Each structure stands twice: as structure tokens, then as C-alpha cells.
Amino acid sequence: MAFLSGCDLAQVYRRAKADGYALIANNFAEPNVLLGILAAYEGAKSDLLLQVSMGAAKFAGGGKPLPGLRALVRYVQALAAEVRIGVFVNLDHVTPDHVGDFIRPALAEGLCASVMIDASALPFEENVAATKRVVELARPYGALVEGELGKIKGVEDEIASDEAFYTDPDEAAEYVERTGVDLLAISVGTQHGVSTGRDLTLRTDLARAIDARLREEGMERPLVLHGASGLSAEQVRALVAAGVCKVNKDTTYQYVYARAAADFFRANRAAILPPEGTTFDPITFEPSGRDWKPDKKLFDPREVGKVVQAAIRAVAAEMIDQVGSGGKSLYA
Ligand code: G3H
Ligand code: ZN
């Protein structure tokens, strides 16, 4: 199944909302995380939502976000053509100052099915105006738009907030009505980064109230949960039952990547690092001190890459299970 558009993604959300499951929105910035995630989703027959933040695009583009996004998306497109699940890309946390240089060209070049405009740091009226502009921009391309109301504590790429502000249901209804957003990101106590679900004051009741309020007004929307890393399976399931349809996960993958690589390098230290008191020149392959050679079977980056991919695949499969999207692909 090829890389798909916003209209197809809207259908996936409709089915998810009707059947009471959610999609994980999987952040990635490089191939090992992508390949591990893709393998998990193909195996589980779940549609796959990937997301790229501006920071990730900038990293992939050697400092240039738009070329980085193009490179990542072309990689995704080539792989998506080989699997029988729907594959979608969302632009994550784009601030209003990057509408012209990131969102607009990404839409025009068909690089995403949806985009999140994050104007949540602005006062309500300015958030409405900035979000509405992106909704109008995205409509002709059939791309979906996610807006955020409330504030999520923690740091995500270039977005940082020291405080959390819970979303108000009445304001949420007004915001959706006035902006016409397709998805609504709410703040119900989660935090970006390394935060343990046990330490959070999660307001599942508030998610339910926002969902109910939007339904009452005939404006039901998939609700989006940011900062979902660190939550328990029960917490995720309760929030999905309360109306959350998109569950954002980034930090979990970052940790799983680093941990798998650290374990691999620790276990294979002697094959990669010269013994104490010896140096090894990477150009001439000349050791100084003792005679020593590294082991190419272990320092080839594909070896650690395979280990990272397997670890990412395992954790992605577990999270698919938590949100219930396995076996639900519209395209399998
Ligand atoms: O937009 C991305 C997310 O909200 C990721 O949150 O880093 O806590 O997984 P996380
Ligand atoms: Zn986020």
C-alpha cells in the first residue's frame, strides 16, 4: 500500500473513533527507528502513523528542515509501497512562524497527510487565528489539521513549557467551531519527556468531558494525547476509552534506541575499543602499543542497527496492543 493522503487518514480516524481504538503517532528522525516501527505495524496489520517534528527534519537535513523532511518522506514512501497497511505522515508541533517555510511547501509537495499547528503558547484569540490560517491553507490539499488547546508541560524539540494548563471543555468547543480543526490536542496532565505515569495527575474525566461536549455540539473530533511516553497500559486504555484517538510517542523510542545501542556497545566493547594503553588509527589501521585489531563483524553500524531495530519493533508492538489498532488496518 502506498503512502496515503489526508482523506484516507480521515477514514482511518473515523473507524478508530467508531470502534474505540487509537493510533500511536510514532516520532522518528532516522532509519533504524523507522524500520523497527514499520516491521511492528506490518506484523500487527495496523495502519501506521509516523510523525516528523521540525527538529527531526532539521537533523535529517543536516540543519535544513525542508530537505530533511523530503529525504525522510521519500524513504517512507519507498518502504510503504512494499507493505499492505496504510502509511501516513504527520508534521508534528510546527509553530506559527514556520507556516511559510515548512507547512506550506510540505503541503504543496504532498509530503504529509496531516499537520499539527502548535500555537498553544499564544493567547486564545491568537491561537484561533493562527490555527484557522493553517486549516484554510491545508483544505485544498485534503490534508488534516491538528490544533492544540491548553499547555503540555515539558520539552519537545523547540517547544518548551514549564507549566501545564488543562484544556477547558467550553473553550475546546469554541476553538473547534471557530478554527475548523480536524483533530484536537488536549492537555489532560501528560508531560513531554521522561515522566512516569504514576507521578502525573491525569484527568481522564476531562478528556471524557471534552469528547462529550464536542459530540453535543455535533463537532466530534479525534482527540490527541501528547507526551504519552511513560504512561501505563491501563492509563492509555482509559484515555482511549475517553475519546483519545491519536497517542503521541517519541521519548519511549529515543530511550529504547539509546539503551539497545548502549547495551550492544557495552557487550562488544573489546571488539571495538583498543585495550587500555593502546591506540588505533582509523585511517591507517595502525595500533600503537599492543598489536590489536577491531572486529568488523561487530563494528559495522548495521550490527548495532539491527539490534536497535529489533528493540524498537518489540516496544512498538507492545504499544500497538495498548491502543488496540492491531488487525484493524483498512488496507490489509
Ligand atoms: O509530539 C510528540 C509527543 O507529544 C511525544 O511525547 O516525548 O512524551 O513521547 P513524548
Ligand atoms: Zn507533543
CSV table of C-alpha atoms and ligand atoms in Angstrom, one decimal:
chain,number,residue,atom,x,y,z
A,1,MET,CA,0.0,0.0,0.0
A,2,ALA,CA,1.4,3.4,-1.0
A,3,PHE,CA,1.9,6.3,1.2
A,4,LEU,CA,-1.5,7.8,1.7
A,5,SER,CA,-3.3,11.2,1.9
A,6,GLY,CA,-5.4,13.2,4.4
A,7,CYS,CA,-8.7,11.9,3.0
A,8,ASP,CA,-7.6,8.3,3.7
A,9,LEU,CA,-6.3,9.2,7.1
A,10,ALA,CA,-9.7,10.8,7.9
A,11,GLN,CA,-11.3,7.4,7.2
A,12,VAL,CA,-8.9,5.6,9.5
A,13,TYR,CA,-9.7,8.1,12.3
A,14,ARG,CA,-13.5,7.6,11.6
A,15,ARG,CA,-13.1,3.9,12.0
A,16,ALA,CA,-10.9,4.2,15.1
A,17,LYS,CA,-13.4,6.6,16.7
A,18,ALA,CA,-16.3,4.3,15.9
A,19,ASP,CA,-14.6,1.1,17.1
A,20,GLY,CA,-12.9,2.7,20.2
A,21,TYR,CA,-9.3,2.2,19.3
A,22,ALA,CA,-6.5,4.7,18.6
A,23,LEU,CA,-3.4,5.2,16.5
A,24,ILE,CA,0.0,5.7,18.1
A,25,ALA,CA,1.7,8.7,16.3
A,26,ASN,CA,5.3,7.5,16.1
A,27,ASN,CA,8.0,10.2,16.0
A,28,PHE,CA,11.2,9.3,14.1
A,29,ALA,CA,14.2,11.1,12.7
A,30,GLU,CA,16.3,8.3,11.2
A,31,PRO,CA,16.1,4.8,9.5
A,32,ASN,CA,16.6,2.4,12.5
A,33,VAL,CA,13.6,3.7,14.4
A,34,LEU,CA,11.5,3.8,11.2
A,35,LEU,CA,12.4,0.3,10.1
A,36,GLY,CA,11.7,-1.2,13.6
A,37,ILE,CA,8.3,0.6,13.7
A,38,LEU,CA,7.4,-0.4,10.2
A,39,ALA,CA,8.1,-4.1,10.9
A,40,ALA,CA,5.9,-4.0,14.0
A,41,TYR,CA,3.0,-2.4,12.2
A,42,GLU,CA,3.2,-4.7,9.2
A,43,GLY,CA,3.3,-7.7,11.6
A,44,ALA,CA,0.3,-6.4,13.6
A,45,LYS,CA,-1.7,-5.4,10.5
A,46,SER,CA,-2.2,-1.9,11.9
A,47,ASP,CA,-2.3,1.2,9.9
A,48,LEU,CA,0.8,3.3,10.6
A,49,LEU,CA,1.0,7.0,11.5
A,50,LEU,CA,4.5,8.4,11.5
A,51,GLN,CA,5.4,11.9,12.6
A,52,VAL,CA,8.2,14.2,11.9
A,53,SER,CA,8.9,17.3,14.1
A,54,MET,CA,10.8,20.3,12.7
A,55,GLY,CA,13.8,19.3,14.8
A,56,ALA,CA,13.8,15.8,13.4
A,57,ALA,CA,13.5,17.2,9.8
A,58,LYS,CA,16.4,19.6,10.6
A,59,PHE,CA,18.5,16.7,11.9
A,60,ALA,CA,17.8,14.6,8.8
A,61,GLY,CA,18.6,17.5,6.5
A,62,GLY,CA,22.0,18.4,8.1
A,63,GLY,CA,20.5,21.6,9.5
A,64,LYS,CA,17.9,22.2,6.8
A,65,PRO,CA,14.4,21.1,7.8
A,66,LEU,CA,12.6,21.0,4.4
A,67,PRO,CA,15.3,19.0,2.6
A,68,GLY,CA,15.4,16.7,5.7
A,69,LEU,CA,11.6,16.2,5.5
A,70,ARG,CA,11.8,15.4,1.8
A,71,ALA,CA,14.5,12.8,2.5
A,72,LEU,CA,12.6,11.2,5.3
A,73,VAL,CA,9.3,11.1,3.4
A,74,ARG,CA,10.9,9.6,0.3
A,75,TYR,CA,12.4,6.9,2.4
A,76,VAL,CA,9.0,6.2,3.9
A,77,GLN,CA,7.3,6.3,0.5
A,78,ALA,CA,9.6,3.7,-0.9
A,79,LEU,CA,9.1,1.3,2.0
A,80,ALA,CA,5.3,2.0,2.2
A,81,ALA,CA,4.9,0.7,-1.4
A,82,GLU,CA,6.0,-2.7,-0.2
A,83,VAL,CA,3.6,-3.2,2.7
A,84,ARG,CA,-0.1,-4.0,2.9
A,85,ILE,CA,-1.0,-1.4,5.5
A,86,GLY,CA,-1.8,2.3,5.2
A,87,VAL,CA,1.2,4.6,5.9
A,88,PHE,CA,0.7,8.2,6.8
A,89,VAL,CA,3.0,11.1,7.8
A,90,ASN,CA,2.0,13.9,10.2
A,91,LEU,CA,4.1,17.1,10.7
A,92,ASP,CA,4.4,17.4,14.5
A,93,HIS,CA,4.5,20.6,16.6
A,94,VAL,CA,5.0,23.2,13.9
A,95,THR,CA,4.9,26.7,15.3
A,96,PRO,CA,3.1,29.6,13.5
A,97,ASP,CA,6.5,31.2,12.5
A,98,HIS,CA,7.2,28.1,10.3
A,99,VAL,CA,3.9,28.0,8.3
A,100,GLY,CA,5.5,29.7,5.2
A,101,ASP,CA,8.8,27.8,5.2
A,102,PHE,CA,7.7,24.4,6.3
A,103,ILE,CA,4.0,23.7,6.3
A,104,ARG,CA,3.2,25.4,3.0
A,105,PRO,CA,5.9,23.7,0.9
A,106,ALA,CA,5.2,20.3,2.6
A,107,LEU,CA,1.6,20.5,1.7
A,108,ALA,CA,2.3,21.7,-1.9
A,109,GLU,CA,4.8,18.8,-2.4
A,110,GLY,CA,2.4,16.2,-0.9
A,111,LEU,CA,4.8,15.3,1.9
A,112,CYS,CA,2.2,14.8,4.6
A,113,ALA,CA,-1.4,13.6,5.3
A,114,SER,CA,-1.8,15.9,8.3
A,115,VAL,CA,-0.1,18.7,10.1
A,116,MET,CA,-0.1,19.9,13.7
A,117,ILE,CA,0.0,23.7,14.1
A,118,ASP,CA,1.1,24.3,17.6
A,119,ALA,CA,0.0,27.8,18.6
A,120,SER,CA,-0.8,26.7,22.1
A,121,ALA,CA,1.8,29.1,23.6
A,122,LEU,CA,-0.3,32.1,22.3
A,123,PRO,CA,-3.3,33.6,23.9
A,124,PHE,CA,-6.7,32.0,22.9
A,125,GLU,CA,-7.6,34.6,20.2
A,126,GLU,CA,-4.2,34.4,18.5
A,127,ASN,CA,-4.2,30.6,18.7
A,128,VAL,CA,-7.6,30.6,17.0
A,129,ALA,CA,-6.3,32.9,14.3
A,130,ALA,CA,-3.1,31.1,13.6
A,131,THR,CA,-4.8,27.7,13.6
A,132,LYS,CA,-7.6,28.9,11.3
A,133,ARG,CA,-5.0,30.1,8.8
A,134,VAL,CA,-3.4,26.7,8.6
A,135,VAL,CA,-6.8,25.0,8.2
A,136,GLU,CA,-7.6,27.3,5.2
A,137,LEU,CA,-4.1,26.6,3.8
A,138,ALA,CA,-4.5,22.8,4.1
A,139,ARG,CA,-8.0,22.4,2.8
A,140,PRO,CA,-7.2,22.5,-1.0
A,141,TYR,CA,-4.7,19.7,-0.4
A,142,GLY,CA,-7.1,17.5,1.6
A,143,ALA,CA,-4.6,17.4,4.5
A,144,LEU,CA,-6.0,17.2,8.0
A,145,VAL,CA,-5.0,19.8,10.6
A,146,GLU,CA,-4.4,19.2,14.4
A,147,GLY,CA,-4.6,22.2,16.7
A,148,GLU,CA,-3.8,22.3,20.4
A,149,LEU,CA,-5.6,24.0,23.3
A,150,GLY,CA,-4.1,24.0,26.8
A,151,LYS,CA,-0.4,23.6,27.5
A,152,ILE,CA,1.6,20.4,27.9
A,153,LYS,CA,4.5,20.6,30.4
A,154,GLY,CA,8.0,19.5,29.4
A,155,VAL,CA,10.2,19.9,26.3
A,156,GLU,CA,9.5,18.6,22.8
A,157,ASP,CA,12.1,19.8,20.3
A,158,GLU,CA,11.8,23.5,20.2
A,159,ILE,CA,8.6,23.6,22.2
A,160,ALA,CA,9.0,24.0,26.0
A,161,SER,CA,6.6,24.7,28.8
A,162,ASP,CA,7.3,24.9,32.5
A,163,GLU,CA,3.7,24.7,33.4
A,164,ALA,CA,0.7,22.6,32.4
A,165,PHE,CA,-2.7,24.2,31.7
A,166,TYR,CA,-5.6,21.8,31.4
A,167,THR,CA,-7.9,22.2,28.5
A,168,ASP,CA,-11.3,23.7,29.2
A,169,PRO,CA,-14.3,21.8,27.5
A,170,ASP,CA,-16.2,25.1,26.7
A,171,GLU,CA,-13.1,26.7,25.2
A,172,ALA,CA,-12.4,23.5,23.3
A,173,ALA,CA,-15.8,23.6,21.7
A,174,GLU,CA,-15.4,27.3,20.7
A,175,TYR,CA,-11.9,26.6,19.4
A,176,VAL,CA,-13.0,23.7,17.2
A,177,GLU,CA,-16.0,25.6,15.9
A,178,ARG,CA,-14.0,28.7,15.1
A,179,THR,CA,-10.9,27.1,13.6
A,180,GLY,CA,-12.5,24.0,11.9
A,181,VAL,CA,-9.6,21.8,13.0
A,182,ASP,CA,-9.9,18.1,12.2
A,183,LEU,CA,-8.1,16.9,15.4
A,184,LEU,CA,-7.9,18.4,18.8
A,185,ALA,CA,-4.8,18.1,21.0
A,186,ILE,CA,-5.8,18.4,24.6
A,187,SER,CA,-3.9,18.9,27.8
A,188,VAL,CA,-5.1,16.4,30.5
A,189,GLY,CA,-2.0,16.1,32.7
A,190,THR,CA,0.6,14.3,30.5
A,191,GLN,CA,4.1,15.7,30.1
A,192,HIS,CA,6.6,15.7,27.2
A,193,GLY,CA,9.8,13.8,28.1
A,194,VAL,CA,10.7,11.3,30.8
A,195,SER,CA,7.7,11.5,33.1
A,196,THR,CA,6.3,8.4,34.9
A,197,GLY,CA,2.5,8.0,34.6
A,198,ARG,CA,2.3,7.3,38.3
A,199,ASP,CA,3.6,10.8,39.2
A,200,LEU,CA,1.1,12.6,36.9
A,201,THR,CA,-2.3,14.0,37.8
A,202,LEU,CA,-4.1,12.5,34.8
A,203,ARG,CA,-7.6,13.9,34.1
A,204,THR,CA,-9.3,11.1,32.1
A,205,ASP,CA,-12.5,12.6,33.2
A,206,LEU,CA,-11.6,15.9,31.5
A,207,ALA,CA,-10.9,14.0,28.2
A,208,ARG,CA,-14.3,12.4,28.5
A,209,ALA,CA,-15.9,15.8,29.2
A,210,ILE,CA,-14.3,17.4,26.2
A,211,ASP,CA,-15.3,14.5,24.0
A,212,ALA,CA,-18.9,14.7,25.3
A,213,ARG,CA,-19.0,18.5,24.8
A,214,LEU,CA,-17.8,18.2,21.2
A,215,ARG,CA,-20.4,15.4,20.5
A,216,GLU,CA,-23.2,17.5,22.0
A,217,GLU,CA,-22.3,20.3,19.6
A,218,GLY,CA,-22.2,17.9,16.6
A,219,MET,CA,-18.4,18.5,16.3
A,220,GLU,CA,-17.0,15.2,17.4
A,221,ARG,CA,-13.2,15.0,16.7
A,222,PRO,CA,-10.4,12.6,17.3
A,223,LEU,CA,-8.7,13.8,20.5
A,224,VAL,CA,-4.9,13.8,20.6
A,225,LEU,CA,-2.7,13.0,23.6
A,226,HIS,CA,0.8,14.5,23.6
A,227,GLY,CA,3.5,13.4,25.9
A,228,ALA,CA,2.2,9.9,26.2
A,229,SER,CA,5.6,8.2,26.9
A,230,GLY,CA,5.7,7.0,30.5
A,231,LEU,CA,2.0,6.1,30.8
A,232,SER,CA,0.9,2.6,31.9
A,233,ALA,CA,-1.1,0.4,29.6
A,234,GLU,CA,-4.2,1.0,31.9
A,235,GLN,CA,-3.8,4.8,31.7
A,236,VAL,CA,-3.5,4.6,27.9
A,237,ARG,CA,-6.5,2.3,27.6
A,238,ALA,CA,-8.6,4.6,29.9
A,239,LEU,CA,-7.7,7.7,27.8
A,240,VAL,CA,-8.6,5.9,24.5
A,241,ALA,CA,-11.9,4.8,26.0
A,242,ALA,CA,-12.5,8.5,26.9
A,243,GLY,CA,-12.1,9.6,23.2
A,244,VAL,CA,-8.4,9.9,22.5
A,245,CYS,CA,-7.7,8.6,19.0
A,246,LYS,CA,-4.0,9.7,18.5
A,247,VAL,CA,-1.4,8.9,21.1
A,248,ASN,CA,2.0,10.6,20.5
A,249,LYS,CA,5.1,8.7,21.4
A,250,ASP,CA,8.6,10.0,21.0
A,251,THR,CA,10.6,9.7,24.2
A,252,THR,CA,10.0,5.9,24.5
A,253,TYR,CA,11.6,5.3,21.1
A,254,GLN,CA,14.5,7.6,22.0
A,255,TYR,CA,15.2,5.7,25.2
A,256,VAL,CA,14.8,2.3,23.6
A,257,TYR,CA,17.2,3.3,20.8
A,258,ALA,CA,19.9,4.6,23.2
A,259,ARG,CA,19.5,1.6,25.6
A,260,ALA,CA,19.8,-1.0,22.9
A,261,ALA,CA,22.8,0.7,21.4
A,262,ALA,CA,24.5,1.2,24.8
A,263,ASP,CA,23.9,-2.5,25.8
A,264,PHE,CA,25.3,-3.6,22.4
A,265,PHE,CA,28.4,-1.5,22.7
A,266,ARG,CA,29.0,-2.5,26.3
A,267,ALA,CA,28.7,-6.2,25.4
A,268,ASN,CA,31.1,-5.8,22.5
A,269,ARG,CA,33.5,-3.3,24.0
A,270,ALA,CA,36.6,-5.4,23.4
A,271,ALA,CA,35.8,-5.8,19.7
A,272,ILE,CA,35.5,-2.0,19.1
A,273,LEU,CA,37.8,-0.2,21.7
A,274,PRO,CA,41.5,-0.9,21.8
A,275,PRO,CA,42.8,-2.2,25.1
A,276,GLU,CA,43.9,0.2,27.8
A,277,GLY,CA,47.2,1.9,26.8
A,278,THR,CA,46.8,1.1,23.1
A,279,THR,CA,45.6,3.5,20.4
A,280,PHE,CA,44.3,2.6,17.0
A,281,ASP,CA,44.4,4.9,13.9
A,282,PRO,CA,41.1,4.7,12.0
A,283,ILE,CA,42.8,5.7,8.7
A,284,THR,CA,46.0,3.6,8.6
A,285,PHE,CA,44.6,0.9,11.0
A,286,GLU,CA,47.9,1.0,12.8
A,287,PRO,CA,47.8,0.2,16.5
A,288,SER,CA,50.3,1.8,18.9
A,289,GLY,CA,51.4,-0.2,21.9
A,290,ARG,CA,50.0,-3.8,21.7
A,291,ASP,CA,49.1,-5.4,18.4
A,292,TRP,CA,45.3,-5.2,18.2
A,293,LYS,CA,42.6,-5.1,15.5
A,294,PRO,CA,38.9,-4.3,15.9
A,295,ASP,CA,36.3,-6.9,14.7
A,296,LYS,CA,34.5,-5.7,11.6
A,297,LYS,CA,31.7,-8.2,12.2
A,298,LEU,CA,30.8,-6.2,15.3
A,299,PHE,CA,31.7,-2.6,14.5
A,300,ASP,CA,29.8,-2.4,11.2
A,301,PRO,CA,27.0,0.0,12.0
A,302,ARG,CA,24.4,-2.4,10.6
A,303,GLU,CA,25.1,-4.7,13.5
A,304,VAL,CA,24.1,-2.2,16.2
A,305,GLY,CA,21.4,-1.0,13.8
A,306,LYS,CA,19.8,-4.5,13.6
A,307,VAL,CA,19.8,-4.7,17.4
A,308,VAL,CA,18.2,-1.2,17.7
A,309,GLN,CA,15.5,-2.1,15.1
A,310,ALA,CA,14.6,-5.3,16.9
A,311,ALA,CA,14.2,-3.4,20.2
A,312,ILE,CA,12.1,-0.7,18.6
A,313,ARG,CA,9.9,-3.3,16.9
A,314,ALA,CA,9.2,-5.0,20.2
A,315,VAL,CA,8.2,-1.9,22.0
A,316,ALA,CA,6.2,-0.6,19.1
A,317,ALA,CA,4.3,-3.9,19.0
A,318,GLU,CA,3.5,-3.6,22.7
A,319,MET,CA,2.2,-0.1,22.2
A,320,ILE,CA,0.0,-1.2,19.3
A,321,ASP,CA,-1.5,-3.6,21.7
A,322,GLN,CA,-2.2,-0.9,24.2
A,323,VAL,CA,-4.2,1.2,21.8
A,324,GLY,CA,-5.9,-1.7,20.0
A,325,SER,CA,-5.0,-0.8,16.4
A,326,GLY,CA,-3.7,-4.3,15.6
A,327,GLY,CA,-5.7,-6.2,13.0
A,328,LYS,CA,-7.7,-3.0,12.1
A,329,SER,CA,-5.9,-1.8,9.0
A,330,LEU,CA,-8.3,-0.6,6.4
A,331,TYR,CA,-5.8,-1.8,3.7
A,332,ALA,CA,-4.5,-5.3,4.9
B,1,G3H,O1,4.5,15.3,19.8
B,1,G3H,C1,5.1,14.4,20.3
B,1,G3H,C2,4.8,13.8,21.6
B,1,G3H,O2,3.9,14.5,22.3
B,1,G3H,C3,5.7,12.9,22.2
B,1,G3H,O3,5.7,12.9,23.6
B,1,G3H,O4,8.1,12.5,24.0
B,1,G3H,O5,6.4,12.1,25.8
B,1,G3H,O6,6.5,10.6,23.9
B,1,G3H,P1,6.7,12.0,24.4
B,2,ZN,ZN,3.8,16.6,21.6
